[in-house]
Coordinates of C-alpha atoms in Angstrom, one line a residue:
X1 CA 91.5 67.9 94.3
X2 CA 92.7 70.8 96.3
X3 CA 89.9 73.3 96.5
X4 CA 91.9 75.7 98.4
X5 CA 94.7 75.6 95.7
X6 CA 92.5 77.1 93.0
X7 CA 91.8 80.9 91.5
X8 CA 88.9 82.9 92.9
X9 CA 87.1 82.6 88.9
X10 CA 87.8 78.4 89.2
X11 CA 86.1 78.4 92.3
X12 CA 83.0 80.5 91.7
X13 CA 82.9 78.5 87.9
X14 CA 82.7 75.2 90.6
X15 CA 80.1 76.8 92.7
X16 CA 77.9 78.0 90.2
X17 CA 78.0 74.1 88.4
X18 CA 77.2 72.9 91.8
X19 CA 80.6 70.5 91.7
X20 CA 81.4 71.6 94.8
X21 CA 79.3 73.3 97.8
X22 CA 80.6 77.0 99.8
X23 CA 80.4 74.8 102.9
X24 CA 83.3 72.4 101.3
X25 CA 85.0 75.3 99.9
X26 CA 85.3 77.6 103.6
X27 CA 85.9 74.3 105.5
X28 CA 89.2 73.5 102.9
X29 CA 90.5 77.0 103.8
X30 CA 90.2 76.8 106.8
X31 CA 91.2 73.3 107.6
X32 CA 94.6 74.7 105.5
X33 CA 94.9 77.6 107.8
X34 CA 94.3 75.5 110.7
X35 CA 97.3 73.3 109.4
X36 CA 100.1 75.6 108.1
X37 CA 99.5 78.5 109.9
X38 CA 101.1 78.3 113.0
X39 CA 104.6 78.4 111.3
X40 CA 103.7 81.5 108.8
X41 CA 101.8 83.9 111.1
X42 CA 99.7 84.9 107.9
X43 CA 96.4 86.1 110.4
X44 CA 95.8 88.1 113.1
X45 CA 92.3 87.0 113.5
X46 CA 90.7 83.8 111.8
X47 CA 86.4 84.4 111.2
X48 CA 86.0 80.6 111.2
X49 CA 82.3 80.5 112.4
X50 CA 80.9 83.7 110.6
X51 CA 82.8 82.5 107.4
X52 CA 81.2 78.5 107.9
X53 CA 77.6 80.2 109.0
X54 CA 77.7 82.8 106.0
X55 CA 78.7 79.8 103.4
X56 CA 75.5 77.7 104.9
X57 CA 73.8 80.2 103.9
X58 CA 74.5 80.6 100.4
X59 CA 74.4 76.5 100.0
X60 CA 70.7 77.4 101.9
X61 CA 70.0 79.6 99.0
X62 CA 70.1 82.9 100.3
X63 CA 71.5 85.3 98.0
X64 CA 72.0 84.5 94.2
X65 CA 75.0 83.0 92.9
X66 CA 74.3 83.6 89.9
X67 CA 74.2 87.5 90.0
X68 CA 77.3 87.5 92.4
X69 CA 80.1 88.0 90.7
X70 CA 82.0 86.5 94.1
X71 CA 79.6 84.5 94.9
X72 CA 81.2 82.6 98.5
X73 CA 84.3 83.2 97.2
X74 CA 86.8 82.7 100.4
X75 CA 89.3 86.2 100.8
X76 CA 91.4 87.4 103.6
X77 CA 91.5 91.1 104.4
X78 CA 94.4 93.4 105.4
X79 CA 93.8 94.2 109.0
X80 CA 94.1 97.9 108.3
X81 CA 90.3 98.1 106.7
X82 CA 87.6 98.4 108.8
X83 CA 85.4 95.7 109.3
X84 CA 82.3 96.3 111.5
X85 CA 82.2 94.4 114.5
X86 CA 85.6 92.5 113.9
X87 CA 88.7 93.4 115.7
X88 CA 91.0 96.1 113.2
X89 CA 94.4 95.9 114.4
X90 CA 96.3 97.5 112.5
X91 CA 99.1 95.3 113.5
X92 CA 99.9 97.5 116.4
X93 CA 99.3 96.7 119.9
X94 CA 97.6 100.2 120.6
X95 CA 94.8 99.2 118.3
X96 CA 94.7 95.1 119.9
X97 CA 91.2 95.0 121.1
X98 CA 89.6 98.0 118.4
X99 CA 86.0 96.9 116.8
X100 CA 84.9 99.3 114.1
X101 CA 81.1 100.1 114.2
X102 CA 81.1 100.2 110.5
X103 CA 82.2 98.6 107.2
X104 CA 84.8 100.2 104.9
X105 CA 83.3 100.7 101.8
X106 CA 85.6 97.8 99.8
X107 CA 84.5 95.5 102.8
X108 CA 80.2 96.6 101.8
X109 CA 81.4 95.9 98.1
X110 CA 82.7 92.8 99.1
X111 CA 79.7 91.9 100.3
X112 CA 77.5 92.8 98.3
X113 CA 79.4 90.7 95.7
X114 CA 79.1 87.7 97.9
X115 CA 82.8 87.4 98.9
X116 CA 82.9 85.1 102.6
X117 CA 85.5 86.5 104.9
X118 CA 88.5 84.0 106.5
X119 CA 90.2 86.5 109.1
X120 CA 92.3 89.9 108.7
X121 CA 95.7 89.3 107.8
X122 CA 99.1 90.4 109.2
X123 CA 101.1 93.8 108.2
X124 CA 103.6 95.7 109.6
X125 CA 102.0 98.5 112.6
X126 CA 100.5 101.1 110.5
X127 CA 101.3 99.8 107.0
X128 CA 104.8 100.9 108.1
X129 CA 107.6 98.6 106.7
X130 CA 108.4 96.3 104.5
X131 CA 109.0 93.1 105.4
X132 CA 105.7 92.6 108.3
X133 CA 108.5 92.5 110.4
X134 CA 106.9 94.9 112.4
X135 CA 103.8 93.8 113.8
X136 CA 103.0 93.5 117.3
X137 CA 101.6 90.5 116.4
X138 CA 104.9 89.2 115.4
X139 CA 106.6 88.3 111.8
X140 CA 104.7 86.9 109.0
X141 CA 107.4 83.9 107.4
X142 CA 107.7 83.4 103.5
X143 CA 105.8 80.2 102.3
X144 CA 108.6 79.9 99.7
X145 CA 111.5 79.8 102.6
X146 CA 110.3 80.2 106.2
X147 CA 113.6 82.1 107.0
X148 CA 112.9 85.1 105.0
X149 CA 110.1 87.8 104.9
X150 CA 107.0 88.0 103.1
X151 CA 107.6 91.5 102.3
X152 CA 105.4 94.7 103.5
X153 CA 103.2 96.4 104.9
X154 CA 100.6 93.8 103.1
X155 CA 103.2 90.9 103.8
X156 CA 100.2 88.6 105.1
X157 CA 97.9 89.3 102.4
X158 CA 100.2 88.3 100.2
X159 CA 101.8 85.5 102.0
X160 CA 97.9 83.5 102.6
X161 CA 97.4 84.1 99.1
X162 CA 101.3 82.4 97.9
X163 CA 100.1 79.2 100.4
X164 CA 96.6 78.6 99.4
X165 CA 94.9 80.3 103.0
X166 CA 92.8 82.1 100.9
X167 CA 91.7 82.4 97.4
X168 CA 92.5 86.5 97.4
X169 CA 93.2 89.0 99.4
X170 CA 92.6 93.0 100.5
X171 CA 96.2 94.6 100.4
X172 CA 96.6 98.6 100.4
X173 CA 99.9 99.6 98.8
X174 CA 101.1 103.1 100.2
X175 CA 105.1 103.0 98.6
X176 CA 104.7 99.3 97.9
X177 CA 103.1 97.2 99.8
X178 CA 101.0 95.3 97.3
X179 CA 103.1 94.9 94.6
X180 CA 106.6 94.2 97.2
X181 CA 105.1 91.7 98.9
X182 CA 103.3 90.4 95.6
X183 CA 107.0 90.0 93.7
X184 CA 108.7 88.4 97.4
X185 CA 105.7 85.7 97.5
X186 CA 104.9 85.0 93.5
X187 CA 101.1 86.1 93.4
X188 CA 99.9 88.7 92.0
X189 CA 99.3 92.2 93.2
X190 CA 97.9 95.6 91.9
X191 CA 98.1 99.0 93.0
X192 CA 95.3 100.7 91.4
X193 CA 95.2 104.8 90.3
X194 CA 95.0 107.2 93.5
X195 CA 91.1 107.4 93.4
X196 CA 90.2 104.8 91.9
X197 CA 89.2 103.1 95.2
X198 CA 87.3 104.2 98.0
X199 CA 89.3 104.6 101.0
X200 CA 86.6 105.2 103.3
X201 CA 87.2 102.8 106.4
X202 CA 90.6 102.4 105.6
X203 CA 93.1 104.0 108.6
X204 CA 95.2 106.2 107.5
X205 CA 99.0 106.3 107.0
X206 CA 99.5 109.0 104.5
X207 CA 96.6 109.9 103.0
X208 CA 97.7 111.2 99.7
X209 CA 99.5 107.9 99.2
X210 CA 97.1 105.1 100.8
X211 CA 95.1 102.5 98.4
X212 CA 93.6 99.4 98.6
X213 CA 94.1 96.7 95.8
X214 CA 93.8 93.1 95.3
X215 CA 96.7 90.3 95.9
X216 CA 95.6 87.3 94.1
X217 CA 97.0 83.9 92.4
X218 CA 96.4 85.3 89.1
X219 CA 96.1 88.1 86.9
X220 CA 92.3 87.4 86.1
X221 CA 91.2 87.4 89.4
X222 CA 93.1 90.8 90.4
X223 CA 90.6 92.3 87.8
X224 CA 87.9 90.5 89.2
X225 CA 88.5 91.9 92.5
X226 CA 89.5 95.2 90.8
X227 CA 86.1 95.2 89.1
X228 CA 84.2 94.9 92.6
X229 CA 86.2 97.7 94.8
X230 CA 86.6 100.3 92.2
X231 CA 84.1 103.1 91.5
X232 CA 83.6 106.6 93.3
X233 CA 82.6 107.1 96.6
X234 CA 81.0 110.0 98.1
X235 CA 82.0 109.5 101.5
X236 CA 85.6 109.5 100.4
X237 CA 86.7 113.5 99.6
X238 CA 90.2 111.9 97.0
X239 CA 87.7 109.4 95.6
X240 CA 87.8 110.0 91.8
X241 CA 84.3 110.1 89.7
X242 CA 85.7 108.2 86.5
X243 CA 84.2 105.4 84.2
X244 CA 85.2 101.9 85.5
X245 CA 85.7 100.2 82.5
X246 CA 85.0 96.0 82.3
X247 CA 88.4 94.8 83.2
X248 CA 88.0 91.1 82.7
X249 CA 86.8 91.5 79.4
X250 CA 89.9 93.5 78.2
X251 CA 92.4 90.9 79.3
X252 CA 91.8 88.6 76.1
X253 CA 93.4 91.7 73.6
X254 CA 96.2 91.1 72.6
X255 CA 99.4 93.8 73.0
X256 CA 100.5 93.3 69.6
X257 CA 101.3 96.7 68.2
X258 CA 101.0 98.4 72.1
X259 CA 104.5 100.5 72.9
X260 CA 106.2 99.7 76.3
X261 CA 109.1 101.6 77.8
X262 CA 111.7 100.3 79.6
X263 CA 113.2 102.9 82.2
X264 CA 117.2 102.6 82.2
X265 CA 117.0 104.4 85.9
X266 CA 115.3 101.3 87.1
X267 CA 118.3 99.0 86.1
X268 CA 120.0 100.1 89.1
X269 CA 123.9 99.2 89.8
X270 CA 123.9 96.4 92.0
X271 CA 121.1 94.8 91.2
X272 CA 121.1 91.0 91.8
X273 CA 121.5 89.4 88.3
X274 CA 119.0 87.2 89.2
X275 CA 116.2 89.9 89.1
X276 CA 117.9 91.3 86.0
X277 CA 117.9 88.0 84.2
X278 CA 114.2 87.5 85.0
X279 CA 113.3 91.0 84.1
X280 CA 115.2 91.0 80.8
X281 CA 113.7 87.9 80.0
X282 CA 109.8 89.1 80.9
X283 CA 111.0 91.9 78.2
X284 CA 112.1 89.7 75.4
X285 CA 108.3 87.9 76.2
X286 CA 106.9 90.9 75.6
X287 CA 108.7 91.5 72.4
X288 CA 107.7 88.3 71.0
X289 CA 103.9 89.2 72.2
X290 CA 104.8 91.6 69.4
X291 CA 104.7 94.7 71.7
X292 CA 107.4 97.6 70.2
X293 CA 110.5 97.8 73.1
X294 CA 111.5 101.4 73.4
X295 CA 114.1 102.7 76.2
X296 CA 112.6 106.1 78.4
X297 CA 113.8 108.0 81.1
X298 CA 112.4 108.9 84.7
X299 CA 115.4 111.6 85.6
X300 CA 113.6 111.7 89.0
X301 CA 113.9 108.3 90.0
X302 CA 116.7 108.7 92.2
X303 CA 114.9 111.3 94.4
X304 CA 111.9 109.1 95.7
X305 CA 113.0 107.5 98.4
X306 CA 114.1 111.0 99.8
X307 CA 110.7 112.6 98.8
X308 CA 108.5 109.4 99.8
X309 CA 110.1 109.4 103.6
X310 CA 109.6 112.9 104.4
X311 CA 105.8 113.5 103.1
X312 CA 104.4 110.0 104.3
X313 CA 105.6 110.2 107.9
X314 CA 104.6 113.8 108.0
X315 CA 101.5 112.4 106.9
X316 CA 101.8 109.5 109.3
X317 CA 102.4 112.3 112.3
X318 CA 99.5 114.4 111.6
X319 CA 97.2 111.2 111.1
X320 CA 98.2 108.8 114.2
X321 CA 98.2 112.0 116.7
X322 CA 94.4 110.8 117.5
X323 CA 96.1 107.9 119.1
X324 CA 96.7 109.3 122.6
X325 CA 94.9 107.1 124.9
X326 CA 91.8 109.3 125.2
X327 CA 90.2 110.1 121.8
X328 CA 91.3 106.3 120.4
X329 CA 93.9 103.5 120.9
X330 CA 95.4 102.2 123.9
X331 CA 95.4 103.9 127.7
X332 CA 97.5 103.1 130.4
X333 CA 95.9 103.0 133.6
X334 CA 97.2 104.8 136.6
X335 CA 98.9 107.8 134.5
X336 CA 99.8 110.7 137.3
X337 CA 98.8 113.4 135.2
X338 CA 97.1 113.5 131.7
X339 CA 101.1 114.1 130.0
X340 CA 102.3 111.3 131.5
X341 CA 99.1 109.6 130.4
X342 CA 99.9 111.1 127.1
X343 CA 103.7 110.0 127.2
X344 CA 103.2 106.8 128.6
X345 CA 100.0 105.2 126.3
X346 CA 102.2 106.3 122.8
X347 CA 105.2 104.8 124.1
X348 CA 103.6 101.4 124.6
X349 CA 101.4 102.0 121.8
X350 CA 104.0 102.2 119.0
X351 CA 106.3 100.2 117.9
X352 CA 109.5 101.5 116.9
X353 CA 109.5 101.7 113.7
X354 CA 106.2 103.7 114.1
X355 CA 107.7 105.8 116.7
X356 CA 110.6 106.7 114.1
X357 CA 108.3 107.9 111.4
X358 CA 105.8 110.3 113.8
X359 CA 109.8 111.3 115.0
X360 CA 110.7 112.7 111.6
X361 CA 107.2 113.2 110.0
X362 CA 107.0 115.5 113.3
X363 CA 110.2 117.0 113.0
X364 CA 109.7 118.0 108.9
X365 CA 106.7 119.6 109.8
X366 CA 107.8 121.7 112.7
X367 CA 108.4 125.4 112.6
X368 CA 111.7 126.3 110.5
X369 CA 112.0 123.3 108.9
X370 CA 108.9 123.0 106.8
X371 CA 109.7 124.9 104.3
X372 CA 113.7 123.1 103.7
X373 CA 111.9 119.7 103.4
X374 CA 108.1 119.3 103.4
X375 CA 107.7 121.9 100.6
X376 CA 110.6 120.8 98.8
X377 CA 109.6 117.1 99.1
X378 CA 106.5 118.0 97.6
X379 CA 108.2 120.0 95.0
X380 CA 109.9 117.0 93.9
X381 CA 106.8 114.7 94.1
X382 CA 105.2 117.0 91.3
X383 CA 108.8 116.2 89.0
X384 CA 108.4 112.7 89.4
X385 CA 104.6 112.8 88.7
X386 CA 105.6 114.9 85.7
X387 CA 108.3 112.3 84.2
X388 CA 105.8 109.5 84.2
X389 CA 103.8 111.7 82.2
X390 CA 106.1 112.7 79.8
X391 CA 107.2 109.2 79.7
X392 CA 103.5 108.0 78.6
X393 CA 103.8 110.3 75.9
X394 CA 106.3 108.1 74.3
X395 CA 104.6 104.6 75.3
X396 CA 101.4 102.9 76.5
X397 CA 102.5 101.0 79.4
X398 CA 106.3 100.8 81.6
X399 CA 107.8 97.5 82.7
X400 CA 110.3 97.2 85.2
X401 CA 111.8 95.2 88.1
X402 CA 109.6 95.8 91.5
X403 CA 112.5 95.4 93.9
X404 CA 116.0 94.8 93.1
X405 CA 116.7 92.1 95.0
X406 CA 114.3 89.0 96.0
X407 CA 113.3 88.4 99.6
X408 CA 115.5 88.6 101.9
X409 CA 116.4 86.8 105.1
X410 CA 114.5 87.8 108.5
X411 CA 116.2 90.2 110.5
X412 CA 119.0 91.0 108.0
X413 CA 117.6 94.8 107.5
X414 CA 115.9 95.6 111.3
X415 CA 119.2 96.8 112.2
X416 CA 119.8 99.0 109.8
X417 CA 116.2 101.4 108.6
X418 CA 117.9 103.1 105.7
X419 CA 118.4 99.8 103.6
X420 CA 115.1 98.8 104.5
X421 CA 113.6 101.6 103.2
X422 CA 116.0 102.0 100.2
X423 CA 114.3 97.8 99.4
X424 CA 111.3 100.0 98.1
X425 CA 113.6 102.0 96.0
X426 CA 111.6 101.2 92.4
X427 CA 107.8 101.2 93.8
X428 CA 108.3 104.6 95.7
X429 CA 107.9 106.7 92.2
X430 CA 104.8 105.2 91.2
X431 CA 102.9 105.9 94.8
X432 CA 104.3 109.7 94.9
X433 CA 102.8 109.7 90.8
X434 CA 99.3 107.9 91.9
X435 CA 99.3 106.0 88.7
X436 CA 98.6 102.1 88.3
X437 CA 101.1 99.2 88.5
X438 CA 101.0 95.7 89.1
X439 CA 103.5 93.3 90.2
X440 CA 102.7 89.6 88.2
X441 CA 105.6 86.9 88.4
X442 CA 108.3 86.4 85.7
X443 CA 111.0 84.1 87.3
X444 CA 112.9 82.5 90.1
X445 CA 116.4 83.4 92.0
X446 CA 118.7 80.4 91.6
X447 CA 117.1 80.1 95.8
X448 CA 114.2 79.1 94.2
X449 CA 112.6 82.6 95.4
X450 CA 110.2 84.3 93.1
X451 CA 110.7 87.6 91.1
X452 CA 108.1 89.8 89.9
X453 CA 107.9 92.5 87.0
X454 CA 106.0 95.1 87.2
X455 CA 103.5 96.8 85.0
X456 CA 103.1 100.5 85.3
X457 CA 100.0 102.3 83.6
X458 CA 99.3 106.3 82.8
X459 CA 96.6 107.2 85.5
X460 CA 92.9 104.8 85.5
X461 CA 94.3 103.1 82.7
X462 CA 94.4 99.7 84.9
X463 CA 92.7 97.8 82.0
X464 CA 96.6 98.7 79.9
X465 CA 98.2 97.5 83.0
X466 CA 95.6 94.1 83.5
X467 CA 96.0 93.3 79.7
X468 CA 99.5 93.4 79.7
X469 CA 100.1 91.4 82.3
X470 CA 97.6 88.6 81.4
X471 CA 99.4 88.4 78.0
X472 CA 102.2 88.1 79.7
X473 CA 101.1 86.0 81.9
X474 CA 100.3 83.8 79.4
X475 CA 103.2 83.2 77.9
X476 CA 105.3 83.2 80.8
X477 CA 104.1 80.5 82.5
X478 CA 105.3 81.9 86.0
X479 CA 102.2 81.9 88.0
X480 CA 100.6 79.3 89.7
X481 CA 103.3 77.5 90.7
X482 CA 103.5 76.6 94.2
X483 CA 105.9 76.6 97.5
X484 CA 107.4 73.4 97.1
X485 CA 108.0 73.1 101.0
X486 CA 104.3 73.4 101.8
X487 CA 102.1 70.6 101.6
X488 CA 99.7 70.6 98.5

């Protein structure tokens, strides 16, 4: 039995029945990381020693396995979430040696639930990117085709799950950075409602958009992880004190009689025909499950990219001002004066994409341009949010593609930032509106590349999103398929 290929809930069941030990579980994943990750580059930091030490503690009876929902489950963490005493780089040279003095709230909650951390995963620098090519530690490669990107910015997390280099992972989603890589890598990725999961300990990119969420092998695992990390946190001023339902038990409820909306604006001219075919087949599957399918309109969808790439860089410009070589981050030695130290530290510490977004954000916030750009983008954001609120008056959830194309080749879009930005055109609106969304595998391209189905729900209705995804997953049977080029 290949322990590393199992889901989180399958692993936990084996452990409870004492059919496998925690050390055997962790060792299986570490050996696979050692064997495959040199080619895939999904991890920045591997925590082999501490993972084995924690596994031995479980096997020696430390902790209540029956009461721990993630008992000894080996997870990976995107390297943008603070882990006490463990290097947290954000994929940047700027934070190459940063070791946080505390755990983020989601890390605390995972530890309390019994999870074991295998390491920190690769990502686009400061979560700015759609391909994980912007990492200071080299690009991550897609396990389905190593000449292609895994998506971004949580590409390391998604690729690690797809390649069985962890049982599940945490990513972050600012404009699609969980859903798009999940789609490209053939796994499940959930962006919760903004405010559902604490951002305390998450290194900020765009504070009004960033959200932590699970990337897993199936929908049940996504529900299990969300159950652990969701909930109010007084240390996070954006956290919302809203009841957290039992996500796992709600999965089994059928979707017969539900109304699922199909946003006409999400079926773009020029969409890859394999994506259109896979999503249309998925819609037929939902109809066969008893859901009523209706067409809805989200009229301001076309403005999502423009609004996002004003709001997010503006917030990034403010958040990243702290990395100046004095308070935080890389400091270039032997600078001639204070200003040259600032300039050289930021020039050497940040990569090209981060610099581009800082400059764009600084520009739109500058005197004379704030009203023309940032204020106008914020108004458009309100219109996009209203579009979703109006749509959910007509239906229970929305069903759409995640991305207009399957995974593209490494280097294909790096010289054309606009084309890279447009790859997120179908995920950005939900992020601007703050609603929950999930990517679940729904098919494959003619090149055997995964394609994801995006399911979006009203604010704080992750239970609806998960329920639709779970029922679709069971009917479609696309989840669980492994990249053929990798050893089992």
